[in-house]
PDB file of C-alpha atoms in Angstrom:
ATOM      1  CA  MET Z   1       0.000   0.000   0.000  1.00 60.00           C
ATOM      2  CA  PRO Z   2       1.524   3.358  -1.070  1.00 68.00           C
ATOM      3  CA  SER Z   3       1.936   6.039   1.598  1.00 77.00           C
ATOM      4  CA  THR Z   4      -0.804   8.606   2.171  1.00 77.00           C
ATOM      5  CA  GLY Z   5       1.513  11.468   1.183  1.00 79.00           C
ATOM      6  CA  TYR Z   6       2.234   9.781  -2.140  1.00 78.00           C
ATOM      7  CA  LEU Z   7      -1.456   9.232  -2.839  1.00 76.00           C
ATOM      8  CA  VAL Z   8      -2.370  12.812  -1.958  1.00 80.00           C
ATOM      9  CA  GLY Z   9       0.554  14.102  -4.027  1.00 78.00           C
ATOM     10  CA  SER Z  10      -0.423  12.100  -7.109  1.00 76.00           C
ATOM     11  CA  VAL Z  11      -4.032  13.240  -6.902  1.00 75.00           C
ATOM     12  CA  ALA Z  12      -2.970  16.873  -6.401  1.00 79.00           C
ATOM     13  CA  ILE Z  13      -0.653  16.775  -9.421  1.00 75.00           C
ATOM     14  CA  CYS Z  14      -3.279  15.250 -11.702  1.00 76.00           C
ATOM     15  CA  SER Z  15      -5.846  17.729 -10.485  1.00 76.00           C
ATOM     16  CA  ALA Z  16      -3.551  20.726 -11.078  1.00 77.00           C
ATOM     17  CA  VAL Z  17      -2.385  19.612 -14.538  1.00 76.00           C
ATOM     18  CA  THR Z  18      -5.910  18.800 -15.669  1.00 73.00           C
ATOM     19  CA  TRP Z  19      -7.392  22.055 -14.553  1.00 74.00           C
ATOM     20  CA  ALA Z  20      -4.478  24.109 -15.908  1.00 75.00           C
ATOM     21  CA  LEU Z  21      -4.960  22.505 -19.331  1.00 74.00           C
ATOM     22  CA  ARG Z  22      -8.645  23.296 -19.244  1.00 70.00           C
ATOM     23  CA  ALA Z  23      -8.392  26.874 -17.961  1.00 71.00           C
ATOM     24  CA  LEU Z  24      -5.155  28.433 -19.257  1.00 72.00           C
ATOM     25  CA  PRO Z  25      -6.019  28.359 -22.969  1.00 68.00           C
ATOM     26  CA  PHE Z  26      -8.997  30.596 -22.285  1.00 68.00           C
ATOM     27  CA  LEU Z  27      -6.691  33.321 -20.959  1.00 68.00           C
ATOM     28  CA  ALA Z  28      -4.354  32.986 -23.929  1.00 66.00           C
ATOM     29  CA  LEU Z  29      -7.182  32.937 -26.444  1.00 65.00           C
ATOM     30  CA  ALA Z  30      -9.115  35.905 -25.114  1.00 65.00           C
ATOM     31  CA  ARG Z  31      -7.462  38.124 -27.738  1.00 63.00           C
ATOM     32  CA  LEU Z  32      -8.161  35.687 -30.586  1.00 64.00           C
ATOM     33  CA  ARG Z  33     -11.896  35.914 -30.020  1.00 60.00           C
ATOM     34  CA  HIS Z  34     -12.577  38.211 -32.906  1.00 64.00           C
ATOM     35  CA  SER Z  35     -10.443  36.600 -35.609  1.00 71.00           C
ATOM     36  CA  ALA Z  36     -12.055  34.601 -38.398  1.00 75.00           C
ATOM     37  CA  LEU Z  37     -10.064  31.549 -37.317  1.00 75.00           C
ATOM     38  CA  LEU Z  38     -12.284  30.771 -34.320  1.00 71.00           C
ATOM     39  CA  PRO Z  39     -15.567  30.413 -36.198  1.00 74.00           C
ATOM     40  CA  TYR Z  40     -13.679  28.269 -38.691  1.00 81.00           C
ATOM     41  CA  PHE Z  41     -12.436  25.965 -35.920  1.00 77.00           C
ATOM     42  CA  ALA Z  42     -15.814  26.021 -34.216  1.00 73.00           C
ATOM     43  CA  ARG Z  43     -17.327  24.644 -37.400  1.00 78.00           C
ATOM     44  CA  TYR Z  44     -14.716  22.129 -38.501  1.00 85.00           C
ATOM     45  CA  MET Z  45     -12.895  21.016 -35.329  1.00 81.00           C
ATOM     46  CA  PRO Z  46     -15.678  19.055 -33.532  1.00 79.00           C
ATOM     47  CA  ILE Z  47     -15.824  16.254 -36.124  1.00 86.00           C
ATOM     48  CA  GLY Z  48     -12.068  15.741 -35.736  1.00 87.00           C
ATOM     49  CA  VAL Z  49     -12.403  15.624 -31.952  1.00 81.00           C
ATOM     50  CA  MET Z  50     -15.311  13.165 -32.083  1.00 82.00           C
ATOM     51  CA  ILE Z  51     -13.663  10.833 -34.582  1.00 90.00           C
ATOM     52  CA  SER Z  52     -10.490  10.833 -32.473  1.00 85.00           C
ATOM     53  CA  LEU Z  53     -12.603   9.900 -29.439  1.00 81.00           C
ATOM     54  CA  VAL Z  54     -14.389   7.110 -31.340  1.00 88.00           C
ATOM     55  CA  VAL Z  55     -11.075   5.633 -32.491  1.00 89.00           C
ATOM     56  CA  PHE Z  56      -9.727   6.058 -28.958  1.00 83.00           C
ATOM     57  CA  ALA Z  57     -12.752   4.278 -27.470  1.00 81.00           C
ATOM     58  CA  LEU Z  58     -12.250   1.405 -29.928  1.00 87.00           C
ATOM     59  CA  ARG Z  59      -8.451   1.312 -29.574  1.00 82.00           C
ATOM     60  CA  ASP Z  60      -8.455  -2.107 -27.874  1.00 81.00           C
ATOM     61  CA  ALA Z  61     -10.793  -3.712 -30.419  1.00 84.00           C
ATOM     62  CA  PRO Z  62      -9.339  -7.067 -31.498  1.00 85.00           C
ATOM     63  CA  VAL Z  63      -9.130  -6.244 -35.227  1.00 83.00           C
ATOM     64  CA  ALA Z  64      -7.445  -9.575 -35.982  1.00 85.00           C
ATOM     65  CA  HIS Z  65     -10.457 -11.559 -34.709  1.00 87.00           C
ATOM     66  CA  PRO Z  66     -13.525 -11.073 -36.951  1.00 86.00           C
ATOM     67  CA  ARG Z  67     -15.817 -12.866 -34.500  1.00 86.00           C
ATOM     68  CA  GLN Z  68     -15.010 -10.313 -31.803  1.00 87.00           C
ATOM     69  CA  VAL Z  69     -15.158  -7.336 -34.137  1.00 91.00           C
ATOM     70  CA  ALA Z  70     -18.546  -8.289 -35.618  1.00 92.00           C
ATOM     71  CA  PRO Z  71     -20.603  -7.188 -32.575  1.00 92.00           C
ATOM     72  CA  LEU Z  72     -18.750  -3.850 -32.462  1.00 93.00           C
ATOM     73  CA  ALA Z  73     -19.279  -3.222 -36.166  1.00 94.00           C
ATOM     74  CA  ALA Z  74     -22.961  -4.165 -35.998  1.00 95.00           C
ATOM     75  CA  ALA Z  75     -23.526  -2.040 -32.893  1.00 95.00           C
ATOM     76  CA  ALA Z  76     -21.741   0.937 -34.458  1.00 95.00           C
ATOM     77  CA  ALA Z  77     -23.832   0.636 -37.634  1.00 96.00           C
ATOM     78  CA  VAL Z  78     -27.059   0.403 -35.607  1.00 96.00           C
ATOM     79  CA  THR Z  79     -26.059   3.398 -33.471  1.00 94.00           C
ATOM     80  CA  VAL Z  80     -25.296   5.627 -36.468  1.00 95.00           C
ATOM     81  CA  ALA Z  81     -28.338   4.498 -38.490  1.00 96.00           C
ATOM     82  CA  LEU Z  82     -30.695   4.907 -35.558  1.00 94.00           C
ATOM     83  CA  HIS Z  83     -29.306   8.326 -34.803  1.00 91.00           C
ATOM     84  CA  LEU Z  84     -29.667   9.498 -38.411  1.00 93.00           C
ATOM     85  CA  TRP Z  85     -33.263   8.294 -38.256  1.00 93.00           C
ATOM     86  CA  ARG Z  86     -34.498   9.353 -34.809  1.00 90.00           C
ATOM     87  CA  ARG Z  87     -31.850  11.880 -33.687  1.00 87.00           C
ATOM     88  CA  ASN Z  88     -32.311  10.875 -30.067  1.00 83.00           C
ATOM     89  CA  LEU Z  89     -28.980  10.669 -28.235  1.00 78.00           C
ATOM     90  CA  LEU Z  90     -30.109   8.422 -25.373  1.00 79.00           C
ATOM     91  CA  LEU Z  91     -32.075   6.090 -27.659  1.00 87.00           C
ATOM     92  CA  SER Z  92     -29.150   5.669 -30.073  1.00 88.00           C
ATOM     93  CA  MET Z  93     -26.697   5.040 -27.244  1.00 84.00           C
ATOM     94  CA  PHE Z  94     -28.959   2.621 -25.400  1.00 85.00           C
ATOM     95  CA  VAL Z  95     -29.937   0.516 -28.420  1.00 92.00           C
ATOM     96  CA  GLY Z  96     -26.384   0.506 -29.820  1.00 92.00           C
ATOM     97  CA  THR Z  97     -24.962  -0.663 -26.506  1.00 88.00           C
ATOM     98  CA  ALA Z  98     -27.726  -3.272 -26.136  1.00 91.00           C
ATOM     99  CA  VAL Z  99     -26.944  -4.661 -29.606  1.00 93.00           C
ATOM    100  CA  ASN Z 100     -23.265  -4.942 -28.682  1.00 91.00           C
ATOM    101  CA  VAL Z 101     -23.962  -6.578 -25.318  1.00 90.00           C
ATOM    102  CA  ILE Z 102     -26.423  -9.104 -26.793  1.00 91.00           C
ATOM    103  CA  LEU Z 103     -24.208 -10.012 -29.746  1.00 91.00           C
ATOM    104  CA  ALA Z 104     -20.992 -10.139 -27.714  1.00 89.00           C
ATOM    105  CA  SER Z 105     -22.520 -12.005 -24.760  1.00 87.00           C
ATOM    106  CA  LEU Z 106     -24.829 -14.462 -26.520  1.00 87.00           C
ATOM    107  CA  VAL Z 107     -24.147 -14.808 -30.235  1.00 84.00           C
ATOM    108  CA  PHE Z 108     -20.425 -14.338 -30.815  1.00 80.00           C
ATOM    109  CA  ARG Z 109     -19.065 -15.818 -27.636  1.00 72.00           C
TER     110      ARG Z 109
ATOM    111  CA  MET C   1     -11.934  10.553  -4.160  1.00 50.00           C
ATOM    112  CA  PHE C   2     -10.102  10.537  -7.482  1.00 52.00           C
ATOM    113  CA  ALA C   3     -13.379  11.200  -9.245  1.00 54.00           C
ATOM    114  CA  THR C   4     -14.161  14.333  -7.237  1.00 50.00           C
ATOM    115  CA  VAL C   5     -10.826  16.148  -7.217  1.00 50.00           C
ATOM    116  CA  ILE C   6      -9.508  15.488 -10.687  1.00 51.00           C
ATOM    117  CA  PHE C   7     -12.767  14.976 -12.524  1.00 48.00           C
ATOM    118  CA  ALA C   8     -11.190  13.649 -15.716  1.00 55.00           C
ATOM    119  CA  GLY C   9     -12.506  10.213 -16.651  1.00 50.00           C
ATOM    120  CA  SER C  10      -9.767   8.664 -18.737  1.00 49.00           C
ATOM    121  CA  LEU C  11      -7.076  10.080 -16.462  1.00 55.00           C
ATOM    122  CA  GLU C  12      -8.598   8.418 -13.405  1.00 55.00           C
ATOM    123  CA  PHE C  13      -8.232   4.997 -15.001  1.00 50.00           C
ATOM    124  CA  VAL C  14      -4.640   5.725 -15.965  1.00 50.00           C
ATOM    125  CA  LEU C  15      -3.946   7.038 -12.463  1.00 53.00           C
ATOM    126  CA  VAL C  16      -5.210   3.917 -10.740  1.00 55.00           C
ATOM    127  CA  GLY C  17      -2.780   1.897 -12.840  1.00 51.00           C
ATOM    128  CA  LEU C  18       0.143   4.223 -12.127  1.00 51.00           C
ATOM    129  CA  VAL C  19      -0.495   4.470  -8.387  1.00 54.00           C
ATOM    130  CA  THR C  20      -0.744   0.722  -7.923  1.00 52.00           C
ATOM    131  CA  ALA C  21       2.565   0.438  -9.801  1.00 51.00           C
ATOM    132  CA  ALA C  22       4.020   3.151  -7.483  1.00 53.00           C
ATOM    133  CA  ALA C  23       5.107   5.293 -10.444  1.00 54.00           C
ATOM    134  CA  PRO C  24       7.139   8.439  -9.622  1.00 59.00           C
ATOM    135  CA  LEU C  25       5.157  11.675  -9.336  1.00 59.00           C
ATOM    136  CA  SER C  26       6.957  13.106 -12.364  1.00 58.00           C
ATOM    137  CA  GLN C  27       5.652  10.286 -14.540  1.00 57.00           C
ATOM    138  CA  ILE C  28       2.153  10.832 -13.187  1.00 57.00           C
ATOM    139  CA  ALA C  29       2.384  14.511 -14.142  1.00 61.00           C
ATOM    140  CA  VAL C  30       3.458  13.583 -17.686  1.00 58.00           C
ATOM    141  CA  ALA C  31       0.602  11.087 -17.978  1.00 56.00           C
ATOM    142  CA  ALA C  32      -1.867  13.687 -16.742  1.00 58.00           C
ATOM    143  CA  PHE C  33      -0.575  16.094 -19.367  1.00 60.00           C
ATOM    144  CA  LEU C  34      -0.756  13.589 -22.234  1.00 56.00           C
ATOM    145  CA  VAL C  35      -4.198  12.272 -21.383  1.00 54.00           C
ATOM    146  CA  ASN C  36      -5.752  15.693 -20.903  1.00 56.00           C
ATOM    147  CA  VAL C  37      -3.854  17.928 -23.322  1.00 55.00           C
ATOM    148  CA  ARG C  38      -6.872  17.622 -25.623  1.00 57.00           C
ATOM    149  CA  HIS C  39      -8.656  20.178 -23.466  1.00 60.00           C
ATOM    150  CA  ILE C  40      -6.524  22.838 -25.137  1.00 59.00           C
ATOM    151  CA  PHE C  41      -8.454  22.146 -28.322  1.00 60.00           C
ATOM    152  CA  TYR C  42     -11.762  22.377 -26.503  1.00 63.00           C
ATOM    153  CA  ALA C  43     -10.814  25.845 -25.315  1.00 60.00           C
ATOM    154  CA  LEU C  44     -10.489  26.905 -28.938  1.00 58.00           C
ATOM    155  CA  THR C  45     -14.216  26.731 -29.466  1.00 58.00           C
ATOM    156  CA  PHE C  46     -15.972  26.477 -26.091  1.00 61.00           C
ATOM    157  CA  PRO C  47     -18.389  29.408 -25.630  1.00 56.00           C
ATOM    158  CA  MET C  48     -16.633  30.653 -22.480  1.00 56.00           C
ATOM    159  CA  HIS C  49     -17.398  34.256 -23.436  1.00 54.00           C
ATOM    160  CA  GLN C  50     -20.998  33.466 -22.603  1.00 52.00           C
ATOM    161  CA  VAL C  51     -20.123  32.345 -19.065  1.00 55.00           C
ATOM    162  CA  HIS C  52     -19.860  35.531 -17.012  1.00 52.00           C
ATOM    163  CA  GLY C  53     -18.274  35.960 -13.595  1.00 53.00           C
ATOM    164  CA  THR C  54     -14.938  34.655 -12.330  1.00 55.00           C
ATOM    165  CA  ARG C  55     -16.315  31.926 -10.094  1.00 53.00           C
ATOM    166  CA  ALA C  56     -18.598  30.620 -12.817  1.00 52.00           C
ATOM    167  CA  LYS C  57     -15.683  30.634 -15.267  1.00 55.00           C
ATOM    168  CA  ILE C  58     -13.487  28.700 -12.842  1.00 56.00           C
ATOM    169  CA  TYR C  59     -16.190  26.107 -12.288  1.00 54.00           C
ATOM    170  CA  SER C  60     -16.909  25.919 -15.993  1.00 52.00           C
ATOM    171  CA  SER C  61     -13.267  25.335 -16.884  1.00 55.00           C
ATOM    172  CA  PHE C  62     -12.941  22.674 -14.168  1.00 55.00           C
ATOM    173  CA  THR C  63     -15.931  20.755 -15.494  1.00 56.00           C
ATOM    174  CA  LEU C  64     -15.100  21.106 -19.186  1.00 57.00           C
ATOM    175  CA  THR C  65     -15.371  17.430 -20.076  1.00 60.00           C
ATOM    176  CA  ASP C  66     -15.521  15.623 -23.397  1.00 61.00           C
ATOM    177  CA  GLU C  67     -19.259  15.353 -22.931  1.00 61.00           C
ATOM    178  CA  ALA C  68     -19.887  18.982 -21.974  1.00 60.00           C
ATOM    179  CA  TYR C  69     -17.746  20.152 -24.858  1.00 61.00           C
ATOM    180  CA  ALA C  70     -19.560  17.868 -27.257  1.00 60.00           C
ATOM    181  CA  LEU C  71     -22.996  19.117 -26.228  1.00 56.00           C
ATOM    182  CA  THR C  72     -22.131  22.809 -26.380  1.00 58.00           C
ATOM    183  CA  MET C  73     -20.791  22.254 -29.900  1.00 56.00           C
ATOM    184  CA  SER C  74     -24.230  21.449 -31.266  1.00 54.00           C
ATOM    185  CA  PRO C  75     -25.760  24.159 -33.465  1.00 52.00           C
ATOM    186  CA  GLU C  76     -28.614  24.802 -31.038  1.00 52.00           C
ATOM    187  CA  ALA C  77     -26.063  25.688 -28.360  1.00 53.00           C
ATOM    188  CA  LYS C  78     -24.907  28.827 -30.212  1.00 51.00           C
ATOM    189  CA  GLY C  79     -27.114  31.141 -28.209  1.00 53.00           C
ATOM    190  CA  TRP C  80     -26.875  29.361 -24.884  1.00 59.00           C
ATOM    191  CA  SER C  81     -26.696  31.575 -21.822  1.00 56.00           C
ATOM    192  CA  ARG C  82     -24.384  31.191 -18.854  1.00 56.00           C
ATOM    193  CA  ARG C  83     -27.155  29.522 -16.874  1.00 58.00           C
ATOM    194  CA  ARG C  84     -27.804  27.030 -19.670  1.00 58.00           C
ATOM    195  CA  ILE C  85     -24.116  26.135 -20.136  1.00 58.00           C
ATOM    196  CA  LEU C  86     -23.550  25.653 -16.418  1.00 56.00           C
ATOM    197  CA  ALA C  87     -26.810  23.707 -16.247  1.00 58.00           C
ATOM    198  CA  VAL C  88     -25.326  21.335 -18.806  1.00 56.00           C
ATOM    199  CA  GLN C  89     -22.032  20.960 -16.990  1.00 59.00           C
ATOM    200  CA  ALA C  90     -23.242  20.493 -13.426  1.00 57.00           C
ATOM    201  CA  PRO C  91     -25.351  17.354 -14.055  1.00 55.00           C
ATOM    202  CA  PHE C  92     -22.403  15.815 -15.914  1.00 57.00           C
ATOM    203  CA  GLN C  93     -20.242  16.333 -12.861  1.00 59.00           C
ATOM    204  CA  VAL C  94     -22.845  14.989 -10.460  1.00 58.00           C
ATOM    205  CA  MET C  95     -23.599  12.073 -12.781  1.00 57.00           C
ATOM    206  CA  TRP C  96     -19.945  11.213 -13.228  1.00 59.00           C
ATOM    207  CA  ILE C  97     -19.207  11.232  -9.510  1.00 60.00           C
ATOM    208  CA  THR C  98     -22.303   9.273  -8.500  1.00 60.00           C
ATOM    209  CA  SER C  99     -21.958   6.777 -11.316  1.00 60.00           C
ATOM    210  CA  ALA C 100     -18.270   6.315 -10.499  1.00 61.00           C
ATOM    211  CA  THR C 101     -19.277   5.534  -6.917  1.00 61.00           C
ATOM    212  CA  LEU C 102     -22.280   3.407  -7.891  1.00 61.00           C
ATOM    213  CA  GLY C 103     -20.249   1.701 -10.609  1.00 62.00           C
ATOM    214  CA  ALA C 104     -17.603   0.726  -8.112  1.00 61.00           C
ATOM    215  CA  LEU C 105     -20.303  -0.779  -5.890  1.00 60.00           C
ATOM    216  CA  ALA C 106     -22.477  -2.313  -8.620  1.00 63.00           C
ATOM    217  CA  GLY C 107     -19.680  -3.385 -10.947  1.00 61.00           C
ATOM    218  CA  GLY C 108     -19.251  -6.540  -8.955  1.00 62.00           C
ATOM    219  CA  LEU C 109     -22.944  -7.410  -9.340  1.00 65.00           C
ATOM    220  CA  ILE C 110     -22.881  -7.700 -13.148  1.00 67.00           C
ATOM    221  CA  PRO C 111     -22.229 -11.339 -14.067  1.00 70.00           C
ATOM    222  CA  SER C 112     -19.005 -11.854 -15.992  1.00 70.00           C
ATOM    223  CA  SER C 113     -20.975 -13.457 -18.841  1.00 71.00           C
ATOM    224  CA  VAL C 114     -22.381 -10.027 -19.738  1.00 72.00           C
ATOM    225  CA  VAL C 115     -19.762  -8.274 -21.873  1.00 77.00           C
ATOM    226  CA  GLY C 116     -19.733  -5.230 -24.107  1.00 78.00           C
ATOM    227  CA  LEU C 117     -21.341  -2.646 -21.815  1.00 77.00           C
ATOM    228  CA  ASN C 118     -18.309  -0.431 -22.357  1.00 78.00           C
ATOM    229  CA  PHE C 119     -19.614   0.166 -25.885  1.00 83.00           C
ATOM    230  CA  ALA C 120     -21.753   2.909 -24.313  1.00 80.00           C
ATOM    231  CA  SER C 121     -18.880   5.404 -24.528  1.00 76.00           C
ATOM    232  CA  THR C 122     -18.172   4.433 -28.147  1.00 84.00           C
ATOM    233  CA  ALA C 123     -21.847   4.858 -28.967  1.00 86.00           C
ATOM    234  CA  PHE C 124     -21.857   8.245 -27.260  1.00 80.00           C
ATOM    235  CA  PHE C 125     -18.952   9.555 -29.302  1.00 81.00           C
ATOM    236  CA  LEU C 126     -20.383   8.001 -32.485  1.00 88.00           C
ATOM    237  CA  VAL C 127     -23.658   9.832 -31.966  1.00 85.00           C
ATOM    238  CA  LEU C 128     -21.798  13.080 -31.375  1.00 81.00           C
ATOM    239  CA  ALA C 129     -19.704  12.469 -34.489  1.00 87.00           C
ATOM    240  CA  VAL C 130     -22.938  12.146 -36.477  1.00 90.00           C
ATOM    241  CA  GLU C 131     -24.158  15.412 -34.946  1.00 84.00           C
ATOM    242  CA  ALA C 132     -20.834  17.120 -35.625  1.00 82.00           C
ATOM    243  CA  HIS C 133     -20.907  15.964 -39.219  1.00 89.00           C
ATOM    244  CA  GLN C 134     -24.425  17.225 -39.763  1.00 87.00           C
ATOM    245  CA  ALA C 135     -23.392  20.595 -38.353  1.00 81.00           C
ATOM    246  CA  GLY C 136     -20.129  20.875 -40.280  1.00 82.00           C
ATOM    247  CA  ARG C 137     -20.844  19.010 -43.562  1.00 88.00           C
ATOM    248  CA  ASP C 138     -17.157  18.480 -44.265  1.00 91.00           C
ATOM    249  CA  VAL C 139     -16.465  15.155 -45.997  1.00 93.00           C
ATOM    250  CA  PRO C 140     -12.723  15.759 -46.619  1.00 93.00           C
ATOM    251  CA  GLY C 141     -12.451  16.692 -42.934  1.00 93.00           C
ATOM    252  CA  VAL C 142     -14.053  13.384 -41.927  1.00 94.00           C
ATOM    253  CA  LEU C 143     -11.599  11.421 -44.068  1.00 95.00           C
ATOM    254  CA  VAL C 144      -8.610  13.344 -42.711  1.00 95.00           C
ATOM    255  CA  ALA C 145      -9.884  12.900 -39.146  1.00 93.00           C
ATOM    256  CA  VAL C 146     -10.243   9.126 -39.567  1.00 95.00           C
ATOM    257  CA  GLY C 147      -6.796   8.995 -41.169  1.00 95.00           C
ATOM    258  CA  VAL C 148      -4.951  10.945 -38.480  1.00 94.00           C
ATOM    259  CA  ALA C 149      -6.806   9.108 -35.698  1.00 92.00           C
ATOM    260  CA  LEU C 150      -5.817   5.690 -37.074  1.00 93.00           C
ATOM    261  CA  CYS C 151      -2.234   6.828 -37.684  1.00 93.00           C
ATOM    262  CA  ALA C 152      -2.010   8.255 -34.157  1.00 90.00           C
ATOM    263  CA  ARG C 153      -3.455   5.019 -32.764  1.00 89.00           C
ATOM    264  CA  ALA C 154      -0.816   2.998 -34.617  1.00 90.00           C
ATOM    265  CA  ALA C 155       2.041   5.360 -33.752  1.00 90.00           C
ATOM    266  CA  VAL C 156       1.507   6.281 -30.097  1.00 84.00           C
ATOM    267  CA  GLY C 157      -1.219   3.933 -28.822  1.00 81.00           C
ATOM    268  CA  ASP C 158      -2.986   5.178 -25.708  1.00 75.00           C
ATOM    269  CA  ALA C 159      -1.509   8.674 -26.050  1.00 74.00           C
ATOM    270  CA  MET C 160      -3.250   9.045 -29.409  1.00 79.00           C
ATOM    271  CA  LEU C 161      -5.899  11.613 -28.452  1.00 75.00           C
ATOM    272  CA  ALA C 162      -3.614  14.633 -28.243  1.00 76.00           C
ATOM    273  CA  VAL C 163      -1.648  13.598 -31.336  1.00 83.00           C
ATOM    274  CA  ALA C 164      -4.743  12.980 -33.455  1.00 86.00           C
ATOM    275  CA  MET C 165      -6.485  16.197 -32.392  1.00 82.00           C
ATOM    276  CA  GLY C 166      -3.258  18.180 -32.798  1.00 84.00           C
ATOM    277  CA  ALA C 167      -2.681  16.809 -36.288  1.00 90.00           C
ATOM    278  CA  PHE C 168      -6.282  17.566 -37.240  1.00 90.00           C
ATOM    279  CA  ALA C 169      -5.967  21.117 -35.869  1.00 86.00           C
ATOM    280  CA  VAL C 170      -2.812  21.609 -37.966  1.00 90.00           C
ATOM    281  CA  PHE C 171      -4.699  20.327 -41.014  1.00 92.00           C
ATOM    282  CA  LEU C 172      -7.499  22.843 -40.368  1.00 89.00           C
ATOM    283  CA  LEU C 173      -4.991  25.644 -39.832  1.00 88.00           C
ATOM    284  CA  ILE C 174      -3.271  24.916 -43.153  1.00 91.00           C
ATOM    285  CA  ARG C 175      -6.577  24.641 -44.988  1.00 92.00           C
ATOM    286  CA  PHE C 176      -7.762  27.865 -43.389  1.00 89.00           C
ATOM    287  CA  THR C 177      -4.712  29.839 -44.537  1.00 87.00           C
ATOM    288  CA  LEU C 178      -4.921  28.311 -48.024  1.00 87.00           C
ATOM    289  CA  THR C 179      -8.622  28.894 -48.593  1.00 85.00           C
ATOM    290  CA  SER C 180      -9.361  32.163 -46.813  1.00 69.00           C
ATOM    291  CA  PRO C 181      -9.442  35.169 -49.154  1.00 62.00           C
ATOM    292  CA  ARG C 182      -7.312  37.318 -46.850  1.00 57.00           C
ATOM    293  CA  SER C 183      -4.231  36.218 -44.962  1.00 48.00           C
ATOM    294  CA  HIS C 184      -4.873  35.816 -41.238  1.00 47.00           C
ATOM    295  CA  ALA C 185      -1.423  34.604 -40.278  1.00 43.00           C
TER     296      ALA C 185
END
């Protein structure tokens, strides 16, 4: 068991770094507010962020094993299709996850 | 405790691994930086100018999560007031902390034969990618984003988020300077 001081220190460091990364850019960017670059990034950056997060979330997918990838692919397709159709965030998430759980737990074991 | 003070999902998982391995504090600081450096890109577009007051700003920057960022990026969020933005962020914080606590307690109750629940986060980001695409309508951007994300995944593994988002931001910057009628550099 690590010492209490070490635990507190590690939490404090993570907390400080995380918050600094979230807060400091706002101070630096205050002057950039009125340039045309920000609206441009506001429009085109989110898709890059989201796709990075999707790939990150799937980074441990066993791409060499089709039987284990099949549930993920099916669930992803259902999630996207359902969202294009109903545009309901919770519904798309819930059904997509359910498809993955059912396929991964029962069908493609 | 981790969940309350740091409030950064992916980092908490990394931290648990590092602490149990008794990693030096310097390495923990580097990991914290790598995992969360993506927040710099969130700051580029988060509507902080609509959150007035120092205390509200401090709280807002502390709770600027992937999810809060994603929601405020939707087109309907353009005119959101301070109250509305904070009202989005606060439930995320409460939800994250309670579900982290509940999850720790209930996690043991889910039988090990049930797998794939972690797809929920993938589904969440997929849905937001669909939303982002419908707002931006930028097919070349989608292709570049998929490309840099896969390359970053192959090159740096778990540290891919900052690399992929950084590379995509550089791509946008270059395209912006090439296509804009006036030079903004």
